[in-house]
Coordinates of C-alpha atoms and ligand atoms in Angstrom, one line a residue:
M1 CA -3.9 27.1 10.1
M2 CA -3.6 23.3 10.2
I3 CA -2.0 21.7 13.2
L4 CA 0.5 19.1 12.4
K5 CA 0.3 16.0 14.8
K6 CA 2.8 13.3 14.9
L7 CA 1.6 10.0 13.9
A8 CA 4.2 7.9 15.9
D9 CA 5.2 8.7 19.5
D10 CA 8.8 9.2 18.9
D11 CA 10.9 12.5 18.5
K12 CA 12.3 11.6 15.2
S13 CA 9.0 11.6 13.5
R14 CA 7.9 14.7 15.2
K15 CA 11.0 16.6 13.7
E16 CA 10.3 15.0 10.4
T17 CA 6.7 16.2 10.5
M18 CA 7.7 19.8 11.4
T19 CA 10.2 20.2 8.7
Q20 CA 7.7 19.2 6.1
D21 CA 5.4 22.0 7.1
K22 CA 5.4 23.5 3.7
N23 CA 5.2 20.3 1.9
L24 CA 1.4 19.6 2.2
K25 CA -0.8 18.2 -0.6
A26 CA 2.2 16.4 -2.1
K27 CA 3.5 19.6 -3.6
G28 CA 5.9 18.8 -6.4
V29 CA 5.2 15.1 -6.6
R30 CA 4.6 15.0 -10.3
W31 CA 5.2 12.1 -12.7
D32 CA 7.5 12.0 -15.6
I33 CA 5.8 10.1 -18.5
S34 CA 8.4 11.1 -21.2
D35 CA 9.6 7.5 -21.3
L36 CA 6.5 6.8 -23.3
Y37 CA 6.8 9.8 -25.5
A38 CA 8.6 13.1 -25.2
R39 CA 5.6 15.3 -25.9
H40 CA 2.0 14.8 -27.3
D41 CA 3.2 16.1 -30.7
D42 CA 6.1 13.7 -30.8
A43 CA 6.3 12.3 -34.3
R44 CA 6.5 8.8 -32.9
V45 CA 2.9 9.1 -31.5
A46 CA 1.4 9.5 -35.0
A47 CA 3.8 7.0 -36.5
D48 CA 2.8 4.3 -33.9
L49 CA -0.9 4.9 -34.4
Q50 CA -0.6 4.8 -38.1
E51 CA 1.6 1.7 -38.2
A52 CA -0.8 -0.2 -35.8
V53 CA -3.7 0.4 -38.2
T54 CA -1.5 -0.7 -41.2
K55 CA -0.5 -3.9 -39.4
A56 CA -4.0 -4.7 -38.4
K57 CA -5.2 -4.4 -42.0
K58 CA -2.3 -6.7 -43.1
F59 CA -3.2 -9.2 -40.3
A60 CA -6.8 -9.3 -41.5
G61 CA -5.6 -9.7 -45.0
S62 CA -3.4 -12.7 -44.1
Y63 CA -5.6 -14.5 -41.6
R64 CA -9.3 -13.8 -42.2
G65 CA -11.0 -17.1 -43.1
K66 CA -7.9 -19.1 -42.3
I67 CA -8.4 -19.7 -38.6
S68 CA -11.6 -21.5 -39.0
Q69 CA -10.2 -23.7 -41.8
D70 CA -9.6 -27.3 -41.4
D71 CA -5.9 -27.1 -42.2
L72 CA -5.2 -24.7 -39.4
T73 CA -2.0 -25.7 -37.6
A74 CA -0.9 -24.8 -34.0
E75 CA 2.1 -22.9 -35.5
T76 CA -0.2 -20.7 -37.6
L77 CA -2.5 -20.0 -34.7
S78 CA 0.3 -19.2 -32.3
G79 CA 2.0 -17.0 -34.8
A80 CA -1.2 -15.1 -35.3
I81 CA -1.5 -14.5 -31.6
V82 CA 1.9 -13.3 -31.2
T83 CA 1.4 -10.8 -34.1
L84 CA -1.9 -9.7 -32.5
E85 CA -0.2 -8.9 -29.3
A86 CA 2.4 -6.8 -31.1
I87 CA -0.3 -4.8 -32.9
Y88 CA -2.2 -4.2 -29.6
T89 CA 1.0 -3.1 -27.9
Q90 CA 1.7 -0.7 -30.6
I91 CA -1.7 0.9 -30.5
Y92 CA -1.9 0.8 -26.6
K93 CA 1.3 2.9 -26.1
P94 CA 0.0 6.2 -27.5
E95 CA -3.4 5.5 -25.9
I96 CA -1.8 5.1 -22.5
Y97 CA 0.2 8.2 -23.0
A98 CA -2.9 10.2 -23.9
F99 CA -5.0 8.7 -21.1
L100 CA -2.2 9.6 -18.5
A101 CA -1.8 13.2 -19.8
F102 CA -5.6 13.7 -20.0
T103 CA -6.2 12.6 -16.5
A104 CA -3.3 14.8 -15.2
D105 CA -4.7 17.8 -16.9
T106 CA -8.3 17.5 -18.2
A107 CA -8.4 21.2 -19.4
D108 CA -5.7 20.6 -22.1
D109 CA -7.4 20.7 -25.4
A110 CA -4.5 19.3 -27.5
I111 CA -4.3 16.2 -25.2
K112 CA -8.2 15.8 -25.4
A113 CA -7.9 15.8 -29.2
L114 CA -5.1 13.1 -29.1
Y115 CA -7.0 11.1 -26.7
A116 CA -10.1 11.1 -28.9
R117 CA -8.0 10.2 -32.0
C118 CA -6.3 7.4 -30.1
Q119 CA -9.8 6.0 -29.1
D120 CA -11.1 6.2 -32.7
L121 CA -8.1 4.4 -34.1
M122 CA -8.3 1.9 -31.3
A123 CA -11.9 1.1 -32.3
Q124 CA -10.8 0.8 -36.0
V125 CA -8.1 -1.7 -35.0
Q126 CA -10.4 -3.6 -32.9
N127 CA -12.9 -3.9 -35.6
L128 CA -10.3 -5.0 -38.1
L129 CA -9.2 -7.8 -35.7
L130 CA -12.6 -8.9 -34.3
F131 CA -12.8 -11.6 -36.9
F132 CA -10.0 -13.5 -35.1
E133 CA -11.9 -14.4 -32.0
L134 CA -15.1 -15.2 -33.9
E135 CA -13.2 -17.6 -36.0
V136 CA -11.5 -19.2 -32.9
Q137 CA -14.9 -19.8 -31.5
K138 CA -15.9 -21.7 -34.7
I139 CA -13.0 -24.3 -34.5
P140 CA -14.8 -27.6 -33.9
G141 CA -14.2 -29.0 -30.4
A142 CA -12.1 -32.0 -31.4
K143 CA -9.9 -30.1 -33.6
F144 CA -9.4 -27.4 -30.9
D145 CA -8.3 -30.3 -28.4
R146 CA -5.8 -31.6 -31.0
L147 CA -4.3 -28.2 -31.5
L148 CA -3.9 -27.8 -27.7
A149 CA -2.4 -31.2 -27.4
T150 CA 0.5 -30.3 -29.7
G151 CA 1.8 -28.3 -26.7
R152 CA 2.8 -25.3 -29.0
L153 CA -0.1 -23.3 -27.6
D154 CA 0.6 -23.9 -23.9
T155 CA 1.3 -20.0 -23.4
Y156 CA -2.1 -19.2 -24.8
R157 CA -4.2 -22.0 -23.6
H158 CA -6.0 -19.9 -21.0
Y159 CA -6.6 -17.1 -23.4
L160 CA -8.0 -19.4 -26.1
E161 CA -10.2 -21.3 -23.6
G162 CA -11.5 -18.0 -22.5
I163 CA -12.6 -17.0 -26.1
R164 CA -14.3 -20.4 -26.4
L165 CA -16.1 -20.2 -23.0
Y166 CA -19.3 -18.7 -24.5
T167 CA -19.4 -20.9 -27.5
P168 CA -22.1 -23.4 -26.0
Y169 CA -24.3 -20.4 -25.2
T170 CA -23.9 -18.5 -28.4
L171 CA -26.9 -18.5 -30.7
S172 CA -26.9 -18.3 -34.6
E173 CA -25.2 -15.3 -36.1
K174 CA -28.7 -14.0 -37.1
E175 CA -30.2 -14.4 -33.7
E176 CA -27.2 -12.7 -32.1
Q177 CA -27.6 -9.9 -34.5
V178 CA -31.2 -9.5 -33.6
I179 CA -30.4 -9.5 -29.8
N180 CA -27.8 -6.9 -30.3
K181 CA -30.1 -4.6 -32.2
K182 CA -33.1 -5.0 -30.0
D183 CA -30.7 -4.4 -26.9
L184 CA -30.1 -0.9 -28.2
S185 CA -33.8 0.1 -27.6
G186 CA -34.3 -2.5 -24.9
K187 CA -31.8 -3.4 -22.0
N188 CA -29.2 -0.7 -23.0
A189 CA -31.8 1.9 -23.2
L190 CA -33.1 1.1 -19.8
V191 CA -29.6 1.1 -18.3
N192 CA -29.1 4.6 -19.9
L193 CA -32.4 5.8 -18.5
Y194 CA -31.5 4.6 -15.0
T195 CA -28.0 6.2 -15.1
E196 CA -29.2 9.6 -16.5
Y197 CA -32.2 9.7 -14.2
T198 CA -30.4 8.9 -11.0
A199 CA -27.5 11.2 -11.8
S200 CA -30.0 14.1 -12.4
F201 CA -31.1 13.8 -8.6
T202 CA -30.2 16.6 -6.5
W203 CA -31.1 17.1 -2.9
Q204 CA -32.2 20.2 -0.8
L205 CA -30.6 20.0 2.6
E206 CA -29.7 22.2 5.5
V207 CA -26.0 21.8 6.2
D208 CA -23.9 23.9 8.6
G209 CA -26.9 26.4 9.0
E210 CA -27.2 26.9 5.3
M211 CA -29.7 25.5 2.7
K212 CA -27.7 23.7 0.1
T213 CA -28.4 21.8 -3.2
L214 CA -26.3 18.6 -3.2
T215 CA -25.5 15.8 -5.6
G216 CA -25.8 12.2 -4.7
E217 CA -22.0 11.8 -3.8
E218 CA -22.2 15.0 -1.6
V219 CA -25.2 13.6 0.3
R220 CA -23.6 10.2 0.7
N221 CA -20.5 12.0 2.1
L222 CA -22.7 13.6 4.8
L223 CA -22.9 10.0 6.4
R224 CA -19.2 10.4 7.4
R225 CA -20.0 13.7 9.4
P226 CA -19.9 13.6 13.2
E227 CA -23.5 15.2 13.7
P228 CA -26.0 12.3 14.3
D229 CA -28.9 14.5 13.2
L230 CA -27.3 15.6 9.9
R231 CA -26.5 12.0 9.1
E232 CA -30.2 11.1 9.6
R233 CA -31.7 13.8 7.5
A234 CA -29.2 12.9 4.8
K235 CA -30.0 9.2 4.8
R236 CA -33.8 9.9 5.0
A237 CA -33.7 12.3 2.1
Y238 CA -31.5 10.2 0.0
D239 CA -33.3 6.8 0.2
S240 CA -36.7 8.3 0.2
R241 CA -36.0 9.8 -3.3
Y242 CA -35.9 6.2 -4.6
G243 CA -39.2 5.4 -2.9
Q244 CA -40.8 8.5 -4.3
N245 CA -40.0 7.1 -7.7
E246 CA -41.2 3.6 -7.0
I247 CA -43.1 3.3 -10.3
I248 CA -40.0 4.0 -12.3
F249 CA -37.5 1.8 -10.3
T250 CA -40.0 -1.1 -9.9
N251 CA -40.6 -1.1 -13.6
L252 CA -37.0 -0.9 -14.6
F253 CA -36.0 -3.6 -12.3
N254 CA -38.7 -5.9 -13.4
A255 CA -37.9 -5.3 -16.9
M256 CA -34.2 -6.2 -16.3
L257 CA -35.2 -9.4 -14.4
K258 CA -37.4 -10.4 -17.3
D259 CA -34.8 -9.5 -20.0
H260 CA -32.0 -11.5 -18.3
G261 CA -34.4 -14.5 -17.6
L262 CA -35.5 -14.6 -21.2
E263 CA -32.0 -14.4 -22.5
M264 CA -30.7 -17.1 -20.2
E265 CA -33.6 -19.4 -21.4
M266 CA -32.7 -18.8 -25.0
R267 CA -29.0 -19.3 -24.5
G268 CA -29.5 -22.5 -22.2
Y269 CA -28.0 -21.3 -19.1
S270 CA -29.0 -23.3 -16.0
S271 CA -29.3 -20.4 -13.5
P272 CA -29.4 -16.5 -13.6
I273 CA -26.0 -16.4 -11.9
A274 CA -24.3 -18.9 -14.3
P275 CA -23.1 -16.4 -16.9
A276 CA -21.3 -14.5 -13.9
H277 CA -19.5 -17.8 -12.9
L278 CA -18.4 -18.2 -16.4
R279 CA -17.1 -14.6 -16.7
N280 CA -15.2 -15.1 -13.4
R281 CA -14.1 -18.6 -14.5
L282 CA -15.3 -20.1 -11.2
A283 CA -17.3 -23.3 -10.5
P284 CA -20.7 -22.5 -9.0
E285 CA -20.1 -24.7 -6.0
I286 CA -17.0 -22.5 -5.1
V287 CA -19.0 -19.3 -5.0
E288 CA -21.8 -21.1 -3.1
T289 CA -19.4 -22.3 -0.3
M290 CA -17.9 -18.8 -0.1
M291 CA -21.2 -17.3 0.3
E292 CA -22.4 -19.7 2.9
V293 CA -19.3 -19.4 5.0
T294 CA -19.8 -15.6 4.8
G295 CA -23.3 -15.8 5.9
A296 CA -22.2 -18.0 8.9
H297 CA -20.0 -15.0 9.9
N298 CA -22.6 -12.3 10.0
H299 CA -22.3 -12.4 13.9
L300 CA -19.0 -10.6 13.4
A301 CA -20.8 -7.7 11.9
Q302 CA -23.4 -7.6 14.6
E303 CA -20.8 -7.7 17.3
Y304 CA -18.9 -4.9 15.7
Y305 CA -21.9 -2.6 15.4
A306 CA -22.9 -3.3 19.0
L307 CA -19.3 -2.0 19.8
K308 CA -19.7 0.9 17.5
A309 CA -22.7 2.0 19.4
R310 CA -20.7 2.2 22.5
L311 CA -18.0 4.4 20.5
L312 CA -20.7 6.6 19.2
K313 CA -22.2 6.8 22.7
M314 CA -25.6 5.8 21.3
P315 CA -27.9 3.0 22.7
K316 CA -28.0 1.4 19.2
V317 CA -26.4 2.2 15.7
R318 CA -28.9 3.5 13.2
G319 CA -28.9 2.6 9.6
C320 CA -27.5 6.1 9.0
D321 CA -24.5 5.5 11.3
L322 CA -22.8 2.6 9.6
I323 CA -19.8 4.7 8.4
A324 CA -20.1 7.5 11.0
P325 CA -16.7 8.6 12.4
V326 CA -15.9 7.2 15.9
T327 CA -13.1 9.6 16.7
E328 CA -12.8 13.2 16.4
K329 CA -9.2 14.0 15.6
Q330 CA -7.9 13.6 12.0
E331 CA -4.1 13.1 11.9
V332 CA -2.2 15.2 9.3
I333 CA 0.3 12.9 7.5
P334 CA 2.3 14.6 4.8
F335 CA 3.4 12.7 1.7
D336 CA 6.8 12.0 2.8
Q337 CA 5.7 10.5 6.1
G338 CA 3.1 8.4 4.3
K339 CA 5.6 7.2 1.8
R340 CA 8.1 6.2 4.6
L341 CA 5.3 4.3 6.4
I342 CA 4.5 2.4 3.2
L343 CA 8.1 1.7 2.3
Q344 CA 8.7 0.3 5.8
A345 CA 5.5 -1.8 5.6
F346 CA 6.8 -3.3 2.3
E347 CA 10.2 -3.7 3.7
N348 CA 8.9 -5.7 6.7
F349 CA 7.3 -8.1 4.2
S350 CA 10.0 -8.4 1.6
P351 CA 13.1 -6.3 0.6
A352 CA 12.4 -7.1 -3.0
F353 CA 8.9 -5.5 -2.7
N354 CA 10.5 -2.5 -1.0
R355 CA 12.9 -2.0 -3.9
W356 CA 10.1 -2.2 -6.6
V357 CA 8.1 0.3 -4.6
Q358 CA 11.1 2.6 -4.1
Q359 CA 11.7 2.9 -7.8
M360 CA 8.1 4.0 -8.3
F361 CA 9.1 7.0 -6.3
D362 CA 12.7 7.4 -7.4
N363 CA 11.7 7.3 -11.2
K364 CA 8.8 9.7 -10.8
W365 CA 6.1 7.3 -11.9
I366 CA 3.7 8.7 -9.3
D367 CA 1.7 11.8 -9.8
A368 CA 0.2 12.7 -6.2
E369 CA 0.2 16.4 -6.1
V370 CA -3.2 18.1 -5.6
R371 CA -3.7 20.3 -8.6
K372 CA -6.5 22.0 -10.5
N373 CA -8.0 20.2 -13.5
K374 CA -6.6 16.9 -12.3
R375 CA -9.0 14.0 -12.5
G376 CA -10.5 12.9 -9.2
G377 CA -10.0 9.4 -7.7
A378 CA -6.9 7.3 -8.0
Y379 CA -5.6 4.5 -10.3
C380 CA -2.6 2.5 -11.2
H381 CA -2.2 2.2 -14.9
G382 CA -0.1 -0.8 -15.9
A383 CA -1.5 -1.6 -19.3
L384 CA 1.6 -3.2 -20.9
P385 CA 3.8 -6.2 -19.4
Q386 CA 7.0 -4.7 -21.0
H387 CA 6.5 -1.2 -19.6
H388 CA 6.3 -0.1 -15.9
P389 CA 3.1 1.1 -14.4
Y390 CA 2.1 4.8 -13.5
I391 CA 0.1 5.9 -10.4
L392 CA -2.2 9.0 -10.3
M393 CA -3.9 10.3 -7.1
S394 CA -4.5 13.5 -5.2
Y395 CA -2.7 13.2 -1.9
N396 CA -4.6 15.1 0.8
D397 CA -2.4 14.4 3.9
D398 CA -4.7 12.0 5.8
I399 CA -4.7 8.3 6.7
D400 CA -7.2 7.5 3.9
N401 CA -4.6 8.9 1.4
V402 CA -1.8 6.8 2.9
Y403 CA -4.0 3.8 2.3
T404 CA -4.9 4.8 -1.2
L405 CA -1.3 5.2 -2.1
A406 CA -0.5 1.7 -0.5
H407 CA -3.5 0.2 -2.5
E408 CA -2.2 1.6 -5.8
L409 CA 1.4 0.6 -5.1
G410 CA 0.1 -2.9 -4.5
H411 CA -1.5 -2.9 -8.1
A412 CA 1.9 -1.7 -9.3
L413 CA 3.6 -4.6 -7.6
H414 CA 1.1 -7.0 -9.3
D415 CA 1.9 -5.3 -12.6
F416 CA 5.7 -5.7 -12.1
C417 CA 5.4 -9.3 -11.1
A418 CA 3.0 -10.4 -13.9
G419 CA 5.0 -8.3 -16.4
R420 CA 8.1 -10.2 -15.8
K421 CA 6.5 -13.6 -16.8
Q422 CA 3.5 -12.9 -19.0
T423 CA 2.7 -11.6 -22.4
L424 CA -0.1 -9.1 -23.1
F425 CA -2.9 -11.5 -23.3
N426 CA -2.0 -13.3 -20.1
Y427 CA -1.0 -10.2 -18.1
H428 CA -4.2 -8.8 -16.5
P429 CA -5.3 -10.9 -13.5
P430 CA -9.0 -12.2 -13.5
L431 CA -11.5 -10.0 -12.0
V432 CA -11.8 -11.9 -8.7
A433 CA -8.1 -11.7 -8.2
A434 CA -7.5 -8.1 -9.5
E435 CA -7.6 -6.7 -6.1
T436 CA -5.4 -9.2 -4.5
A437 CA -2.0 -7.2 -4.3
S438 CA -3.7 -3.9 -3.6
V439 CA -5.7 -5.1 -0.6
F440 CA -2.8 -7.2 0.6
A441 CA -0.7 -3.9 0.6
E442 CA -3.3 -2.3 2.6
M443 CA -3.0 -5.2 5.2
L444 CA 0.7 -4.7 5.4
L445 CA 0.3 -1.0 6.0
T446 CA -2.4 -1.8 8.7
R447 CA 0.1 -4.1 10.4
K448 CA 2.9 -1.4 10.3
L449 CA 0.5 1.3 11.6
L450 CA -0.6 -0.9 14.5
Q451 CA 3.0 -1.6 15.4
E452 CA 4.0 2.0 15.2
V453 CA 0.9 3.9 16.5
K454 CA 0.4 4.0 20.3
N455 CA -2.2 6.8 20.4
R456 CA -5.5 5.1 21.4
E457 CA -7.8 7.3 19.3
M458 CA -5.7 6.7 16.2
R459 CA -5.6 2.9 16.8
I460 CA -9.4 3.0 17.0
T461 CA -9.5 4.8 13.7
I462 CA -7.3 2.3 12.1
L463 CA -9.2 -0.8 13.3
T464 CA -12.7 0.6 12.8
G465 CA -11.6 1.8 9.2
K466 CA -10.3 -1.6 8.3
L467 CA -13.2 -3.5 9.7
E468 CA -15.8 -1.5 8.2
D469 CA -14.0 -1.7 4.8
F470 CA -14.3 -5.5 5.1
F471 CA -17.9 -5.5 6.2
A472 CA -18.7 -3.3 3.3
T473 CA -16.9 -5.5 0.7
I474 CA -17.6 -9.0 2.2
H475 CA -20.7 -9.2 4.2
T476 CA -22.7 -6.4 2.6
Q477 CA -22.0 -7.6 -1.0
N478 CA -22.9 -11.1 0.2
Y479 CA -26.4 -10.1 1.1
Y480 CA -26.6 -8.0 -2.0
T481 CA -25.9 -11.1 -4.1
R482 CA -28.6 -13.2 -2.0
F483 CA -31.1 -10.4 -2.7
E484 CA -30.2 -10.3 -6.4
L485 CA -30.5 -14.1 -6.8
E486 CA -33.8 -14.3 -5.1
A487 CA -35.1 -11.4 -7.2
H488 CA -34.1 -13.2 -10.4
V489 CA -35.5 -16.6 -9.5
Q490 CA -38.8 -15.1 -8.2
G491 CA -38.9 -12.4 -11.0
A492 CA -38.8 -15.1 -13.7
K493 CA -42.1 -16.6 -12.2
E494 CA -44.0 -13.4 -11.5
R495 CA -43.8 -9.6 -11.7
L496 CA -42.4 -8.3 -8.4
S497 CA -44.3 -5.5 -6.6
A498 CA -42.5 -2.6 -5.0
T499 CA -43.5 -4.0 -1.6
Q500 CA -42.2 -7.5 -2.5
L501 CA -38.9 -6.0 -3.6
C502 CA -38.6 -4.0 -0.3
E503 CA -39.5 -6.8 1.9
M504 CA -36.9 -9.1 0.1
W505 CA -34.3 -6.4 0.5
T506 CA -35.1 -6.0 4.3
K507 CA -35.1 -9.7 4.9
H508 CA -31.6 -10.2 3.3
R509 CA -30.3 -7.0 5.1
A510 CA -31.6 -8.4 8.4
E511 CA -29.5 -11.6 7.8
M512 CA -26.4 -9.5 8.1
Y513 CA -27.3 -7.1 10.8
G514 CA -29.6 -9.0 13.0
E515 CA -30.7 -6.9 15.9
A516 CA -27.4 -4.9 16.0
V517 CA -28.6 -2.0 13.7
D518 CA -32.0 0.0 13.6
F519 CA -32.7 0.9 10.0
L520 CA -34.7 3.8 9.0
P521 CA -38.1 3.0 7.2
E522 CA -36.8 4.9 4.1
Q523 CA -33.8 2.4 3.8
Q524 CA -36.1 -0.3 2.4
W525 CA -35.6 1.4 -0.9
Y526 CA -31.9 1.1 -1.2
W527 CA -32.1 -1.8 -3.5
A528 CA -33.0 0.8 -6.2
A529 CA -29.9 2.7 -5.6
I530 CA -27.4 0.0 -6.3
P531 CA -26.2 0.6 -10.0
H532 CA -24.6 -2.9 -10.3
F533 CA -28.1 -4.6 -10.4
M534 CA -28.7 -2.6 -13.4
H535 CA -25.4 -2.6 -15.2
T536 CA -23.9 -5.9 -14.6
R537 CA -25.7 -8.8 -13.1
F538 CA -24.2 -10.6 -10.2
Y539 CA -21.1 -8.5 -10.2
C540 CA -21.2 -7.9 -6.5
Y541 CA -19.8 -11.4 -5.3
A542 CA -16.5 -10.7 -7.0
Y543 CA -16.0 -8.0 -4.2
T544 CA -16.6 -10.6 -1.6
F545 CA -14.4 -13.2 -3.2
G546 CA -11.5 -10.7 -3.7
A547 CA -11.5 -9.3 -0.2
L548 CA -11.8 -12.7 1.6
L549 CA -9.2 -14.2 -0.7
V550 CA -6.8 -11.5 0.7
L551 CA -7.8 -12.0 4.3
A552 CA -7.2 -15.8 3.9
L553 CA -3.8 -15.2 2.3
F554 CA -2.7 -12.7 4.8
N555 CA -3.8 -14.9 7.7
R556 CA -1.7 -17.7 6.2
Y557 CA 1.3 -15.3 5.9
E558 CA 1.1 -14.3 9.5
E559 CA 0.8 -18.0 10.5
E560 CA 3.6 -19.2 8.2
G561 CA 6.0 -16.4 7.9
Q562 CA 8.8 -16.2 5.3
S563 CA 8.2 -19.4 3.3
F564 CA 4.8 -17.9 2.2
I565 CA 6.5 -15.0 0.3
P566 CA 8.0 -16.8 -2.8
R567 CA 4.6 -18.4 -3.3
Y568 CA 2.8 -15.1 -3.0
I569 CA 5.2 -13.7 -5.6
E570 CA 4.6 -16.6 -7.9
L571 CA 0.8 -16.0 -7.6
L572 CA 1.3 -12.4 -8.7
E573 CA 3.6 -13.5 -11.5
T574 CA 0.9 -15.8 -12.9
G575 CA -1.2 -12.7 -13.9
G576 CA -4.1 -13.8 -15.9
S577 CA -2.6 -16.9 -17.4
E578 CA -4.7 -19.3 -15.3
A579 CA -8.3 -19.5 -13.8
P580 CA -8.7 -18.4 -10.2
E581 CA -9.0 -21.8 -8.7
S582 CA -5.8 -23.2 -10.2
L583 CA -4.1 -19.9 -9.5
I584 CA -4.7 -20.2 -5.8
N585 CA -4.4 -24.0 -5.8
K586 CA -0.7 -23.5 -6.8
M587 CA -0.2 -21.9 -3.6
G588 CA -1.5 -24.8 -1.6
F589 CA -5.0 -23.7 -1.0
D590 CA -8.2 -25.5 -1.8
I591 CA -10.9 -22.9 -2.4
R592 CA -13.6 -25.6 -2.5
R593 CA -13.2 -26.2 1.2
P594 CA -15.0 -24.0 3.7
E595 CA -11.8 -24.0 5.9
F596 CA -10.2 -21.8 3.4
W597 CA -12.7 -19.1 3.5
E598 CA -13.1 -19.5 7.3
S599 CA -9.4 -18.7 7.9
G600 CA -10.1 -15.1 6.4
F601 CA -12.7 -14.7 9.1
R602 CA -10.2 -15.6 11.8
L603 CA -8.1 -12.5 11.0
M604 CA -11.2 -10.4 11.1
R605 CA -12.0 -11.9 14.5
S606 CA -8.5 -10.7 15.8
F607 CA -9.0 -7.2 14.6
L608 CA -12.4 -7.1 16.3
E609 CA -10.9 -8.5 19.6
E610 CA -8.1 -5.9 19.4
L611 CA -10.7 -3.1 19.0
K612 CA -12.8 -4.5 21.8
A613 CA -9.8 -4.3 24.1
L614 CA -9.3 -0.7 23.3
V615 CA -13.1 0.1 23.9
V616 CA -14.7 -2.0 26.4
G617 CA -14.5 -0.6 30.0
K618 CA -12.4 2.4 28.6
E619 CA -15.2 4.6 27.3
N620 CA -14.3 7.5 29.5
F621 CA -10.5 7.7 28.6
Ligands
LIG701 ZN1 -7.8 -1.3 -6.7

């Protein structure tokens, strides 16, 4: 039987916890999605799908060949975009319904069939409408500027500029076709090989006195176990698998470096990281400043891991102990108690936020119950600005789940705010700002927990959890990017041997950890286990940017107080209608200055000091 423990040291919450005894695993917290459609066989589902296809055909009939013509007017272009948004809205609605229903019950065949049908028709509509963006790319520069100058396209300026971003790097139609075709058996085939091959890995390990066959995810989860020996065996086994396959991974990696290098050269990019900056709509010097400031704060990670060694009662942290638990007790936090904590955290920030969050619960837009056949993980789905978002997760009654719920509710708030001001094409925030509201919500929850929780062990759990989160998303991703950049620059000049790659990896890793961590020899192979390096080049710095942005914003909020809130809401309302720099500029921040990024590390430093005060000299408590 599970023992319920109180989270807060007051009698009220103890009573609350006891009465919820039977209510574990969010029993009964199911969503109601009937405001989309009553049922999967609702006649309106088929009607919406069919109508969207018909309208897309009509759109193609009216506009194909007209957008790139000389006599195109701003009115015609703006009218076309409004119609496009309406068509996408109509096809998204049944698709959202099918997606939600499918993830809530992955065993329902009727829903699966509907979801597949929605995806087919969605692809059909996209194909019918594809010409539009291609024609927008072809509008001559001077003409495009004149159209924008009329002021009639202001709402869609950012969207249109986004389409034309790649125009200077686009080759002739014939060349693009050749690249696309050759990618099928080239780059794409290599990525498929990597994905399928690594997914086929299993490991034989003795766990709890039993020999077990484990998947990669299961082995990685062993690193969260309290037994030091188990963690070491798990990490050695996991990373050495990549080393045993050095011929495969070294060849795959070199082929990807070469492929990227050749394509960058053909398209005329100045550096291998340039397309990522374009995708994120960030100036290269901003990213470089952020990365330099992050590197200059590696000592925070080193101080932290020295402290962690004391918590683990070890002379030094090993590479297999980075996410090891430092406390033994795991508090049980039933759903209603988690909900109360989150609502109070939002209430402390802004009563308006609290109301938006409250309606997510009141209107049953959250599915948190642990059930069979429900998809794993958690998400907030807010695909349409004129419709509220939904949240799906499996709530398992611990502090991690409270954080997950707060995180997803943060996304929901972002969706509410952007939905009030933006149209479909301007609604989704840019990648580097996509996690702003979610991580900010986690910070609000952290502050609330630190106010409320008096228990030393629990405070240590909260602080180490947050700090390790930040090291993993900020510092670690920073050295990943440094490694990736050096590999691309060097790999363009020569084929890199396995030894060179391992040395490069070890060197950049040491920049972060210094002498604070003893890595196992097998860990030199970990570069081969990072899928981002294969799938999407230079994706990792977006994590650094996103997390550091939130720390800087939160730091400002704590320094400034109430006057920060309306500006923050405005930031969320902007959605994806502006590039990251101007988005953040409007809040009065200059992300070109190192001081902006440094302010985020000040907040991290304060967490670290708080943790130190709990640990140093108090090991025997
Ligand atoms: Zn998220």
